[in-house]
Tab-separated table of C-alpha atoms in Angstrom:
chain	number	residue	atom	x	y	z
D	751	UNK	CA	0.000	0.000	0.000
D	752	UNK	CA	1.341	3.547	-0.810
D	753	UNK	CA	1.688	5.799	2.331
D	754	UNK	CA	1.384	9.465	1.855
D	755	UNK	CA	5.354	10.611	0.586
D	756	UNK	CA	4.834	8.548	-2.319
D	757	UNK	CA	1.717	9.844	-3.021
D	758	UNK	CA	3.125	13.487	-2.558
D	759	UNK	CA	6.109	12.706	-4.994
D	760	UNK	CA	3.429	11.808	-7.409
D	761	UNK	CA	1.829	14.928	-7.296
D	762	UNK	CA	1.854	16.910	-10.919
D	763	UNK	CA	4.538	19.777	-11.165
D	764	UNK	CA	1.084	22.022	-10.746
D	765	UNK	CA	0.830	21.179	-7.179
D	766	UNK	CA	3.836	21.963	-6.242
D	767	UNK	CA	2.585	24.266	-3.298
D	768	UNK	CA	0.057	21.411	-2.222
D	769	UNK	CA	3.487	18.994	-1.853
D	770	UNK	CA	4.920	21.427	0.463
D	771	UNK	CA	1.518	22.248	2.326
D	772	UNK	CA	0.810	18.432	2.376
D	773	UNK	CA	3.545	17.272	4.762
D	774	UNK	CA	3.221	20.811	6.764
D	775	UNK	CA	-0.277	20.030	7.854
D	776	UNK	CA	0.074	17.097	8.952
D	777	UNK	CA	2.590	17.444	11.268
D	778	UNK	CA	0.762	17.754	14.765
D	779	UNK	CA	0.570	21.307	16.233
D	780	UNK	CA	-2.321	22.317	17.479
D	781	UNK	CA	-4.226	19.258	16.862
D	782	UNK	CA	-3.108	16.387	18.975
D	783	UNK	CA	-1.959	12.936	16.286
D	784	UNK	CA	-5.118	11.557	16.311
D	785	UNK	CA	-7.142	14.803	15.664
D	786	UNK	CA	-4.807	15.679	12.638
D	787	UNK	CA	-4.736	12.024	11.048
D	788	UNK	CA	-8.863	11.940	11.426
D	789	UNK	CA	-9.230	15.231	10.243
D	790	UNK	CA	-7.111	14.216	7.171
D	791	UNK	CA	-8.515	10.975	6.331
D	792	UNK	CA	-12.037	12.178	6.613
D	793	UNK	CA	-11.140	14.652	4.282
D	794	UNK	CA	-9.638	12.289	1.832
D	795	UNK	CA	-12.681	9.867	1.710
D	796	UNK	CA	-14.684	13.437	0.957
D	797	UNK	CA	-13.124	14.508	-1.544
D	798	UNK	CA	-13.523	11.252	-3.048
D	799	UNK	CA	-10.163	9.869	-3.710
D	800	UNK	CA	-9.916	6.271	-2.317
D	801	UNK	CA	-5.634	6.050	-3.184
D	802	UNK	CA	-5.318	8.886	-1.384
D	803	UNK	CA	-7.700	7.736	1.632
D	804	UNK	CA	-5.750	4.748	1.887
D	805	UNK	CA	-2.619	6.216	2.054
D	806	UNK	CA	-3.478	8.437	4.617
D	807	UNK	CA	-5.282	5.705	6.562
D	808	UNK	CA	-1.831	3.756	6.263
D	809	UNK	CA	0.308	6.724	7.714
D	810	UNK	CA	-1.897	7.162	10.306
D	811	UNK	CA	-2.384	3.441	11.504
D	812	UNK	CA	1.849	3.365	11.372
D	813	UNK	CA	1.766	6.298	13.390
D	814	UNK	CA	-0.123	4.678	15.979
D	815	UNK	CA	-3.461	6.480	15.252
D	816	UNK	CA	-6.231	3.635	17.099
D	817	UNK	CA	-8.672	2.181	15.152
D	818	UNK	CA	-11.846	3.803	16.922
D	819	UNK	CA	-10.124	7.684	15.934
D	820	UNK	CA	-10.189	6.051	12.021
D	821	UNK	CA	-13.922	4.864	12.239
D	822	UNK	CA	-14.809	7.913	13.845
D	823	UNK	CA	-13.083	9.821	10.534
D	824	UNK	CA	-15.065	7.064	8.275
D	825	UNK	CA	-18.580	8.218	9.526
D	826	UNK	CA	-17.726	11.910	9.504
D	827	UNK	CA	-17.156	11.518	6.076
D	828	UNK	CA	-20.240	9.268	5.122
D	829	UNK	CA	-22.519	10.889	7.605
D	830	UNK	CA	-21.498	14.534	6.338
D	831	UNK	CA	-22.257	13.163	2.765
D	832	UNK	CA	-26.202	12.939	3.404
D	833	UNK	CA	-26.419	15.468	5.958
D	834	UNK	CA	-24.377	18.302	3.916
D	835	UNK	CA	-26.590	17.591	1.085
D	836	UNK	CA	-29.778	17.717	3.030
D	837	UNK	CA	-28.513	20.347	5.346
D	838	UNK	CA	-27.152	22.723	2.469
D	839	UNK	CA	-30.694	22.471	0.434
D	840	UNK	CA	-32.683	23.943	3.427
D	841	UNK	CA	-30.276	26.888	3.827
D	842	UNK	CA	-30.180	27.400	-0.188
D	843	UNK	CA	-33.934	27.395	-0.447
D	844	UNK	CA	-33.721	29.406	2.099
D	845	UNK	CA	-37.958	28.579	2.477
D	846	UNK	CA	-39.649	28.889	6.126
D	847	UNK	CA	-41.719	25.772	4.807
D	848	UNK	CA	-38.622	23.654	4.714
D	849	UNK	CA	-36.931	24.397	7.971
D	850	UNK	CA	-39.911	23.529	8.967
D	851	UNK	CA	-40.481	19.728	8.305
D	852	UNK	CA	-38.713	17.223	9.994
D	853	UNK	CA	-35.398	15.619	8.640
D	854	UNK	CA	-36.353	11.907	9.392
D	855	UNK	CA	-33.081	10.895	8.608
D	856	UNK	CA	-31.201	8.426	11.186
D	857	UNK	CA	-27.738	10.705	12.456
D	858	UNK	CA	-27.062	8.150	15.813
D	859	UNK	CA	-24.148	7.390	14.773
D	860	UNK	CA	-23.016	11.183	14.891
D	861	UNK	CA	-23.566	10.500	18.927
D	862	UNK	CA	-22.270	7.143	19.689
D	863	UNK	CA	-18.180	8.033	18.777
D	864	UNK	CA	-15.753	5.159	18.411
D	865	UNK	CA	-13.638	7.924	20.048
D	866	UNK	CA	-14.466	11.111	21.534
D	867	UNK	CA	-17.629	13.349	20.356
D	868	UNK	CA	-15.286	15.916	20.223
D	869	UNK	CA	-12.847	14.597	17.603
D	870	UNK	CA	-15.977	13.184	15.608
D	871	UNK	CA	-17.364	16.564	15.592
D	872	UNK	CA	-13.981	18.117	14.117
D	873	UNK	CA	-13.503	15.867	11.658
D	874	UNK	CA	-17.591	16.652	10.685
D	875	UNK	CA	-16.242	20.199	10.526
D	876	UNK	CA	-13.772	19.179	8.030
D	877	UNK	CA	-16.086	17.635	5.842
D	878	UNK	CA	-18.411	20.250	6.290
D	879	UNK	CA	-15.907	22.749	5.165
D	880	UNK	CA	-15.225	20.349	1.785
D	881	UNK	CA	-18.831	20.218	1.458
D	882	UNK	CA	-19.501	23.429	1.846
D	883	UNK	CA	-22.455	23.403	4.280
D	884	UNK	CA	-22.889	26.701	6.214
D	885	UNK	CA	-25.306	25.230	8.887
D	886	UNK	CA	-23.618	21.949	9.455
D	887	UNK	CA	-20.138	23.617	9.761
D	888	UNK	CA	-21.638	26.609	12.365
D	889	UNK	CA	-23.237	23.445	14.272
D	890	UNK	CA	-20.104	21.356	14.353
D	891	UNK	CA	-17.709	24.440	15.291
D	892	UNK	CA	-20.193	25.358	17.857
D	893	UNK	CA	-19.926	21.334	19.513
D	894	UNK	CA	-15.919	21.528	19.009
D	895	UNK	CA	-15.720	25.223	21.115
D	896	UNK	CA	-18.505	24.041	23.701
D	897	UNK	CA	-15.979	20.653	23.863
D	898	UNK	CA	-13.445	22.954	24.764
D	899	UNK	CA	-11.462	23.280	21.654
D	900	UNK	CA	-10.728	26.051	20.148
D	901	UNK	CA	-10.999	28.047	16.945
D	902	UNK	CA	-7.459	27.525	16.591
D	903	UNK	CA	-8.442	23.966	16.514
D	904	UNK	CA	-11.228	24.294	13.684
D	905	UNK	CA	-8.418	26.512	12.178
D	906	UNK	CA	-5.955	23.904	11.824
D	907	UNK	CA	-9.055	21.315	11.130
D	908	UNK	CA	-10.173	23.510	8.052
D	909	UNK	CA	-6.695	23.617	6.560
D	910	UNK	CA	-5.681	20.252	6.696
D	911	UNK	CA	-8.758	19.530	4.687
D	912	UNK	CA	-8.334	22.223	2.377
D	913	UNK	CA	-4.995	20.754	1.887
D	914	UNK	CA	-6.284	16.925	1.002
D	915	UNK	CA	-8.799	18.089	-1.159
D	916	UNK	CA	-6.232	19.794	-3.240
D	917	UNK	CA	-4.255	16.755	-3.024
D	918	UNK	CA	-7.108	14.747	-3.917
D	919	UNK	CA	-8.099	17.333	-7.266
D	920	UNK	CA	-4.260	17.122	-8.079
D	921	UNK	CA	-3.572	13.366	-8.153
D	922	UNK	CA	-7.410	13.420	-10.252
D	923	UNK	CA	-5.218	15.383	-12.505
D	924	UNK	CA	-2.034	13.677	-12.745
């Protein structure tokens, strides 16, 4: 399986700035290891790039990253896929009707975290911020700060997925 240099190195001379941003962002600051690996592979399986998902899941299993952290980056991303959808429409349409009616979709798994809510809820952010959902992201930020994170966290968060989905575009284009 590829880990995440080779998958840099293979990175078109067009994304030469994503190479460099790449292995900065993922090199634990603000974010503890686990919150930085979960926020990147949850932002690899959104932006929809499987070798690049894998890779990351790879690095971050080597690095010691437990399983429960990786599941909980797994949901964000397939959990975020209905609810930024759904989510997004309301807040386009922008109708009092809509806001209105119930979602009747199933979201437990959004509050039973293989790891910590908190950490689930970032790497929802993440995804949210790929996805582009206004109310989701406001709703997950608010979680992560009430958690007691802080917007330095969601900072960091928001650029690391920034950073994989340019990754993810990039090797698309190679």
């Amino acid at each position: 399986m590829e880990n995440i240099d080779k998958l840099r190195d293979a990175l078109p001379d067009c994304a030469r700035d994503v190479k460099i941003n790449l292995q900065n962002v993922l090199q634990p600051a603000t974010l503890s290891l686990e919150q930085t690996w979960g926020v990147a592979v949850a932002s690899a399986f959104a932006a929809g790039n499987r070798r690049l998902a894998d890779a990351l899941w790879a690095d971050a299993k080597a690095r010691g990253v437990a399983d429960g952290v990786l599941e909980d980056a797994k949901a964000a991303a397939v959990m975020m896929a209905m609810n930024n959808v759904y989510y997004r429409f309301r807040h386009v349409m922008g109708k009092e009707s809509y806001e209105q009616k119930p979602a009747r979709l199933r979201m437990l798994r959004l509050k039973q975290p293989a790891s910590t809510l908190v950490d689930l809820e970032l790497f929802s952010a993440a995804v949210s911020a790929i996805n582009f959902c206004e109310a989701c992201l406001k709703s997950h930020e608010h979680v992560v700060l009430e958690g007691g994170l802080t917007e330095d966290h969601v900072h960091d968060a928001v650029r690391i997925a920034a950073t994989v989905k340019a990754a993810a575009v990039a090797l698309d284009a190679a």
